JSON list of C-alpha atoms in Angstrom, two decimals:
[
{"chain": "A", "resi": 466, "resn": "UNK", "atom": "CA", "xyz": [-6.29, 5.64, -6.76]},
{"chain": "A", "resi": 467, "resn": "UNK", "atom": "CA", "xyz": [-4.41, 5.29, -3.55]},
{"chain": "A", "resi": 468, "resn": "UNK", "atom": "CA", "xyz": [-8.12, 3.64, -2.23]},
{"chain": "A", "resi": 469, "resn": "UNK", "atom": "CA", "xyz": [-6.95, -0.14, -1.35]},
{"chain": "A", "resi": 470, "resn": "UNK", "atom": "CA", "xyz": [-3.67, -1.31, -1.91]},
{"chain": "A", "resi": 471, "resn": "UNK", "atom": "CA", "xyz": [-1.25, 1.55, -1.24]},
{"chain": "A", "resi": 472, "resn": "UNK", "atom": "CA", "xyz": [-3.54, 2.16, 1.77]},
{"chain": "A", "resi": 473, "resn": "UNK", "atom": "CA", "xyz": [-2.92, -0.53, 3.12]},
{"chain": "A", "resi": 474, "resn": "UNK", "atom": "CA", "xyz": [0.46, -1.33, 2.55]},
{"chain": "A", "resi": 475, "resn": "UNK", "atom": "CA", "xyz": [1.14, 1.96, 4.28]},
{"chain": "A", "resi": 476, "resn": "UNK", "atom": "CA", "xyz": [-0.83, 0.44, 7.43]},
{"chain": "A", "resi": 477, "resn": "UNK", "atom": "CA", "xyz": [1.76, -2.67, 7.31]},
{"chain": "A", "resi": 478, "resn": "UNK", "atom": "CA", "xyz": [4.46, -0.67, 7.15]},
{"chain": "A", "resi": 479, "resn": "UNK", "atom": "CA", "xyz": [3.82, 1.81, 9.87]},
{"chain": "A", "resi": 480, "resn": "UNK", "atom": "CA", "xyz": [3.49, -1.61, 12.12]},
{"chain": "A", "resi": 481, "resn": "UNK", "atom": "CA", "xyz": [6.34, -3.33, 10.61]},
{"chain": "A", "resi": 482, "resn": "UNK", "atom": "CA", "xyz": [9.32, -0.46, 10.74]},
{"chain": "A", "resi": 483, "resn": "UNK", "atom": "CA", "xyz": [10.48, 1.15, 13.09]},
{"chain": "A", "resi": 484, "resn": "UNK", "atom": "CA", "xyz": [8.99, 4.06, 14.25]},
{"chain": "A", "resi": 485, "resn": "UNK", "atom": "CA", "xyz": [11.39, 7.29, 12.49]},
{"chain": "A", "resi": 486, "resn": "UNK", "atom": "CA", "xyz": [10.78, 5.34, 9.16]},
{"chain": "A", "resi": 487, "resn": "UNK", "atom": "CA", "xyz": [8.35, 8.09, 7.14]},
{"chain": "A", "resi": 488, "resn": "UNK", "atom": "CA", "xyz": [6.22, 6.20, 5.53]},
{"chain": "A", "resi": 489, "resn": "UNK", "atom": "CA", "xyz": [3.36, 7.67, 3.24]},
{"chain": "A", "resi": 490, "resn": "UNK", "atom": "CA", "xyz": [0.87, 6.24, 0.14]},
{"chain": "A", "resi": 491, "resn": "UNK", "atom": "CA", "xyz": [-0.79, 8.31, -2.65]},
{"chain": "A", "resi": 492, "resn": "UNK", "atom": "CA", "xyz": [-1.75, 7.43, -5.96]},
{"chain": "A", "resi": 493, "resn": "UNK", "atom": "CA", "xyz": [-1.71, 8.44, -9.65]},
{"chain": "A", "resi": 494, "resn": "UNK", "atom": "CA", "xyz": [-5.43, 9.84, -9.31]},
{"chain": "A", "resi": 495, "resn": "UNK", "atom": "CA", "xyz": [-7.57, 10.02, -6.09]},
{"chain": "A", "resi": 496, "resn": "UNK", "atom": "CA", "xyz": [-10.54, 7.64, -5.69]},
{"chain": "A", "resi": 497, "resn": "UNK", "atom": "CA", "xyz": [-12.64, 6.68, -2.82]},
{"chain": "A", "resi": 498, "resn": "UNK", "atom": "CA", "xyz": [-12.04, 5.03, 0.20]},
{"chain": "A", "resi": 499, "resn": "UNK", "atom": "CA", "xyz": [-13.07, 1.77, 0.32]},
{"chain": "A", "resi": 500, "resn": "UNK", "atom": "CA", "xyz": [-14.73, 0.03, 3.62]},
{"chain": "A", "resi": 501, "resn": "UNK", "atom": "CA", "xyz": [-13.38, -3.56, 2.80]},
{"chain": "A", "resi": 502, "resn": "UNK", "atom": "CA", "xyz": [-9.85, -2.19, 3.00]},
{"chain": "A", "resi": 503, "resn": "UNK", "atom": "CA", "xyz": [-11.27, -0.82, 6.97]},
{"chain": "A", "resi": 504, "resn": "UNK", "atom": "CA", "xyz": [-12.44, -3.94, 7.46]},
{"chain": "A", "resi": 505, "resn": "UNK", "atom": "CA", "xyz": [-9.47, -6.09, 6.76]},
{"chain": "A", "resi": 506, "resn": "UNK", "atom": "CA", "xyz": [-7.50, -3.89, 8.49]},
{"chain": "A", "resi": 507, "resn": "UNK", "atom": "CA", "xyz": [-9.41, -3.82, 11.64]},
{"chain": "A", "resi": 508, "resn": "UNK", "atom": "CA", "xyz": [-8.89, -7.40, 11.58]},
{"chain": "A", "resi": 509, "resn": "UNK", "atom": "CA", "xyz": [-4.88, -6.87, 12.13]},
{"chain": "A", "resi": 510, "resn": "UNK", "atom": "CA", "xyz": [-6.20, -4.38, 15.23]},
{"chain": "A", "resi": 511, "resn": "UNK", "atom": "CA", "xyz": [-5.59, -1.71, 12.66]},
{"chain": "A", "resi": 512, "resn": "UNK", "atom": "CA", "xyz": [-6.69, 1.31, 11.29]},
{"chain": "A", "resi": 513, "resn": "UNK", "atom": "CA", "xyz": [-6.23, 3.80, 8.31]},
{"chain": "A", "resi": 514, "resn": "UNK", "atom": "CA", "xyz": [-6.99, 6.42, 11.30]},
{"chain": "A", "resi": 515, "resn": "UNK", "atom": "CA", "xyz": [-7.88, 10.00, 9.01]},
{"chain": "A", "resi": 516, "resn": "UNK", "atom": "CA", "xyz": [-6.80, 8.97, 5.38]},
{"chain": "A", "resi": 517, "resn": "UNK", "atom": "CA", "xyz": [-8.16, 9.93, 2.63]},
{"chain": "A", "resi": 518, "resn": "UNK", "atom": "CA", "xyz": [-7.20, 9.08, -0.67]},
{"chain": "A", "resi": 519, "resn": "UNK", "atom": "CA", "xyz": [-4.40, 11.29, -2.53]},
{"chain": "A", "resi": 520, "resn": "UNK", "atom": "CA", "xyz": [-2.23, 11.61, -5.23]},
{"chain": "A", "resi": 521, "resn": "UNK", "atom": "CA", "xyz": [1.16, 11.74, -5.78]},
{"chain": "A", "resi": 522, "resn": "UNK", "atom": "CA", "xyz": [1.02, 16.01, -6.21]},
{"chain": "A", "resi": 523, "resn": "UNK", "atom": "CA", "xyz": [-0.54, 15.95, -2.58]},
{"chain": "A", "resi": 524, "resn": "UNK", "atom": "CA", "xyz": [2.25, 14.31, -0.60]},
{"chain": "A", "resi": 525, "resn": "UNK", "atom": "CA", "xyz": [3.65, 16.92, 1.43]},
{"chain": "A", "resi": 526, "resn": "UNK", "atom": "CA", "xyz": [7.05, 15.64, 0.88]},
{"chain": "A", "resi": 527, "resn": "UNK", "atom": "CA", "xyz": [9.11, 14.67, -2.23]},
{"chain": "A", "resi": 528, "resn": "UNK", "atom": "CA", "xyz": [12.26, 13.23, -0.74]},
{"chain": "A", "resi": 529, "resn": "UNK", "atom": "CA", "xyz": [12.25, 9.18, -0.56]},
{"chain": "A", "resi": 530, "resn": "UNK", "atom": "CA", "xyz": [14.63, 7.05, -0.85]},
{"chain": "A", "resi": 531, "resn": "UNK", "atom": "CA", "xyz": [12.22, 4.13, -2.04]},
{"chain": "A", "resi": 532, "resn": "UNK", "atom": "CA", "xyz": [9.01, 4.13, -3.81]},
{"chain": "A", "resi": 533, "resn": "UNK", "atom": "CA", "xyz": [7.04, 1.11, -4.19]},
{"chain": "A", "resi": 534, "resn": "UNK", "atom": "CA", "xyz": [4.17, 0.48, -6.74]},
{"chain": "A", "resi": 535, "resn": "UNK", "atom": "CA", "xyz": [1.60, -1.89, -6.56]},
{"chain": "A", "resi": 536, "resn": "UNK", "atom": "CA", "xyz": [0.08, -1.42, -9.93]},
{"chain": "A", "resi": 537, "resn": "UNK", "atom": "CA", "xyz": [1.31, -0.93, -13.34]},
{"chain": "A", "resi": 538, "resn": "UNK", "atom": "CA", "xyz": [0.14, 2.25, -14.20]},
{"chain": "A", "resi": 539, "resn": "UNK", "atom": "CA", "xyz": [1.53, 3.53, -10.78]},
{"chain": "A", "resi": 540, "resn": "UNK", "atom": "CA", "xyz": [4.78, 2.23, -11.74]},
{"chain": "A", "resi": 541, "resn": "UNK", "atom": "CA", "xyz": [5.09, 3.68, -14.63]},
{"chain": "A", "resi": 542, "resn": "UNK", "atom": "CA", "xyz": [4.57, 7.36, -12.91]},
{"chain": "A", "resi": 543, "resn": "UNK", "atom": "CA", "xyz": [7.12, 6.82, -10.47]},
{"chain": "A", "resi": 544, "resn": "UNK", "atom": "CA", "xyz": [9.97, 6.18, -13.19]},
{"chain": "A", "resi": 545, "resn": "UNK", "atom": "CA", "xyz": [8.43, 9.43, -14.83]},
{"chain": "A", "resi": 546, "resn": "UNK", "atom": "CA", "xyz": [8.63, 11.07, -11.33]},
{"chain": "A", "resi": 547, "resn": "UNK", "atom": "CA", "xyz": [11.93, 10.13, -10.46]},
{"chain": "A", "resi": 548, "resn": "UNK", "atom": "CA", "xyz": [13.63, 9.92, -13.64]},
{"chain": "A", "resi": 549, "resn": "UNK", "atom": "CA", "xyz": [15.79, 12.91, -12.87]},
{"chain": "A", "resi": 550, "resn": "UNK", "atom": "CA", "xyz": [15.85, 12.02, -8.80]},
{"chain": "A", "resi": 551, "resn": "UNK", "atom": "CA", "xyz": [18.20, 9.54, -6.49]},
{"chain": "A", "resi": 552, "resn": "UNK", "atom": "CA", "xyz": [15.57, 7.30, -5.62]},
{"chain": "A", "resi": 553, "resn": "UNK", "atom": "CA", "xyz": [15.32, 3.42, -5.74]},
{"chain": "A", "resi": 554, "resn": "UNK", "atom": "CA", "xyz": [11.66, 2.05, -7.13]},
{"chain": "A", "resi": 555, "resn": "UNK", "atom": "CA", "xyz": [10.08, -1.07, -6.94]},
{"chain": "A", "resi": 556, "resn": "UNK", "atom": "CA", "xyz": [7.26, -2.82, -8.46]},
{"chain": "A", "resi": 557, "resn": "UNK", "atom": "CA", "xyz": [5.73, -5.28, -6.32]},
{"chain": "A", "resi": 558, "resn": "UNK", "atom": "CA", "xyz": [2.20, -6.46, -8.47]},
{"chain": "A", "resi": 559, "resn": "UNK", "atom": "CA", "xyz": [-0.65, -6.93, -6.09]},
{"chain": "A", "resi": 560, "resn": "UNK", "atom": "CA", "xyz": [-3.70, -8.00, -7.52]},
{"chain": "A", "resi": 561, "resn": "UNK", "atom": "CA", "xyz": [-6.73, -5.70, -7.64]},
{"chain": "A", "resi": 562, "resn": "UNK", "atom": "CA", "xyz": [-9.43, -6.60, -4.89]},
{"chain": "A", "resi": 563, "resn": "UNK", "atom": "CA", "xyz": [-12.10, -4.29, -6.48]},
{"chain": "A", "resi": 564, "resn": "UNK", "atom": "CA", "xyz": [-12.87, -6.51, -8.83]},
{"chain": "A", "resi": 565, "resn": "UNK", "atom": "CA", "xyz": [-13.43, -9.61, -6.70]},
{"chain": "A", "resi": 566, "resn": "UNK", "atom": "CA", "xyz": [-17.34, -10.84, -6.92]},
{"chain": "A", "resi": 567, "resn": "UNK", "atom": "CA", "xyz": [-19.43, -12.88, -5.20]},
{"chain": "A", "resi": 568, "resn": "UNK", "atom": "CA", "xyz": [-20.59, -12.75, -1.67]},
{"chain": "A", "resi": 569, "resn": "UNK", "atom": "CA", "xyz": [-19.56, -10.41, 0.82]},
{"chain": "A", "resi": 570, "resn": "UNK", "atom": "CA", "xyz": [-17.22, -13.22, 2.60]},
{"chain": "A", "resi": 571, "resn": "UNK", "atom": "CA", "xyz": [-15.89, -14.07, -1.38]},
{"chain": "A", "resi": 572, "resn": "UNK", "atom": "CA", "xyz": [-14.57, -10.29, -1.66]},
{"chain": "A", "resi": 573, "resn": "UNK", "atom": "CA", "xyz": [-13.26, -9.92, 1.90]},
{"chain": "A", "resi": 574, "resn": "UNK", "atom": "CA", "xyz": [-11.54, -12.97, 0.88]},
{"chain": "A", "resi": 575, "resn": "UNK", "atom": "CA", "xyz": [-9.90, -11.29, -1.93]},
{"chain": "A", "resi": 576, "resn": "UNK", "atom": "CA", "xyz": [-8.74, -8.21, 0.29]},
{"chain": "A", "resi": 577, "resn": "UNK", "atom": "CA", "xyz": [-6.94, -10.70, 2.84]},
{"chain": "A", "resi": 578, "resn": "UNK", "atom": "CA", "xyz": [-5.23, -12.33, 0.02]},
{"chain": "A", "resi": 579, "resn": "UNK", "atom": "CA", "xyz": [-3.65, -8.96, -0.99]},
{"chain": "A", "resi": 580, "resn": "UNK", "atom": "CA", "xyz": [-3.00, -7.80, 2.76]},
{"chain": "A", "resi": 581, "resn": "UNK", "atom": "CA", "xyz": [-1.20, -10.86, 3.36]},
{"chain": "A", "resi": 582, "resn": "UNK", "atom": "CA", "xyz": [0.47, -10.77, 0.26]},
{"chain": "A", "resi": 583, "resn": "UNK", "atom": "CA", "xyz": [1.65, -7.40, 0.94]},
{"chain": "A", "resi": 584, "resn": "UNK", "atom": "CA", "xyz": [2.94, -8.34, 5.01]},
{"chain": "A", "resi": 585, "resn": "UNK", "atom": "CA", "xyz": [4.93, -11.01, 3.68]},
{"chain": "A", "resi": 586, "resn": "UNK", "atom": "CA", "xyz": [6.84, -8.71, 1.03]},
{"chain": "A", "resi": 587, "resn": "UNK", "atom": "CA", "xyz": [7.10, -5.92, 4.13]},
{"chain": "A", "resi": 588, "resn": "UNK", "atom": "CA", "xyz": [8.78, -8.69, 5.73]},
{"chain": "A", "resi": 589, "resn": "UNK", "atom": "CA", "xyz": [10.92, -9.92, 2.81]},
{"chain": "A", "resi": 590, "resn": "UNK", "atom": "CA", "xyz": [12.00, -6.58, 1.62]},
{"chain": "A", "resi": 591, "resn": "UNK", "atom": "CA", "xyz": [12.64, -5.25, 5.21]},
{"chain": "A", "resi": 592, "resn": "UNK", "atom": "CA", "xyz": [13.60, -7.78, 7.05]},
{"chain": "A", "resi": 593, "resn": "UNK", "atom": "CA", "xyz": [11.33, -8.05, 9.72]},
{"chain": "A", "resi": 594, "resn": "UNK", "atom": "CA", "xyz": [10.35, -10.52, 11.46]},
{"chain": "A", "resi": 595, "resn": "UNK", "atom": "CA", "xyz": [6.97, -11.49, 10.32]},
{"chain": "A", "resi": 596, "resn": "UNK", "atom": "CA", "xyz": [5.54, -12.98, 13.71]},
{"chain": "A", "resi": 597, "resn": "UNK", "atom": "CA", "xyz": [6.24, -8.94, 14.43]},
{"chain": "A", "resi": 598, "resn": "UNK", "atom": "CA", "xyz": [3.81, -7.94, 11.50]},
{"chain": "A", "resi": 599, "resn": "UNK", "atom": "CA", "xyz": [0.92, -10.19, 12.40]}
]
């Protein structure tokens, strides 16, 4: 719902790469934006800035050269999407935060495990030094 994970994985990746690298998140359906993604976030020094959840139709472009999914059902839109298109796609699972429970510390626990989870494949997949990403 392009709320948490893709969110934030954008976030990474505008730190990570360099800075021509067009880098953009959306989602199969919109949902809500969620304050423990802000506040894991603001814990790297940054920020989602202005985003607001989107889908896939709102993305003002529709020229990538690689599309990576979090989530199973987002996967399986981006073969649908691209089935006819040049473009590379990758899965990369991530669990789902949202349905961490417990205290407040117990679910912002949950959120760092899939930020850092999602830096370290940044840095795998891009080659980046990951001291640079922290």
């Amino acid at each position: 719902m392009n709320a948490v994970r893709s969110p934030m994985a954008e976030a990474l990746a505008r730190r990570a790469l360099p800075a021509a690298t067009f880098v953009a998140s959306a989602g199969v359906r919109s949902g809500e934006r969620d304050p423990f993604v802000d506040a894991v976030l603001a814990e790297e020094g940054l920020s989602l800035g202005e985003h607001h959840p989107r889908t896939i139709d709102e993305l003002e472009d529709d020229y990538f050269d690689l599309i990576v999914t979090l989530a199973p059902q987002a996967h399986h839109a981006a073969l649908e999407l691209t089935r006819s298109m040049a473009v590379e796609v990758e899965y990369w699972p991530m669990p789902d935060p949202t349905s961490a429970t417990g205290t407040r510390e117990q679910i912002m626990a949950a959120y760092r495990e899939v930020r850092e989870r999602l830096k370290a494949r940044i840095a795998e997949r891009f080659g980046q030094d990951r001291t640079r990403a922290e």
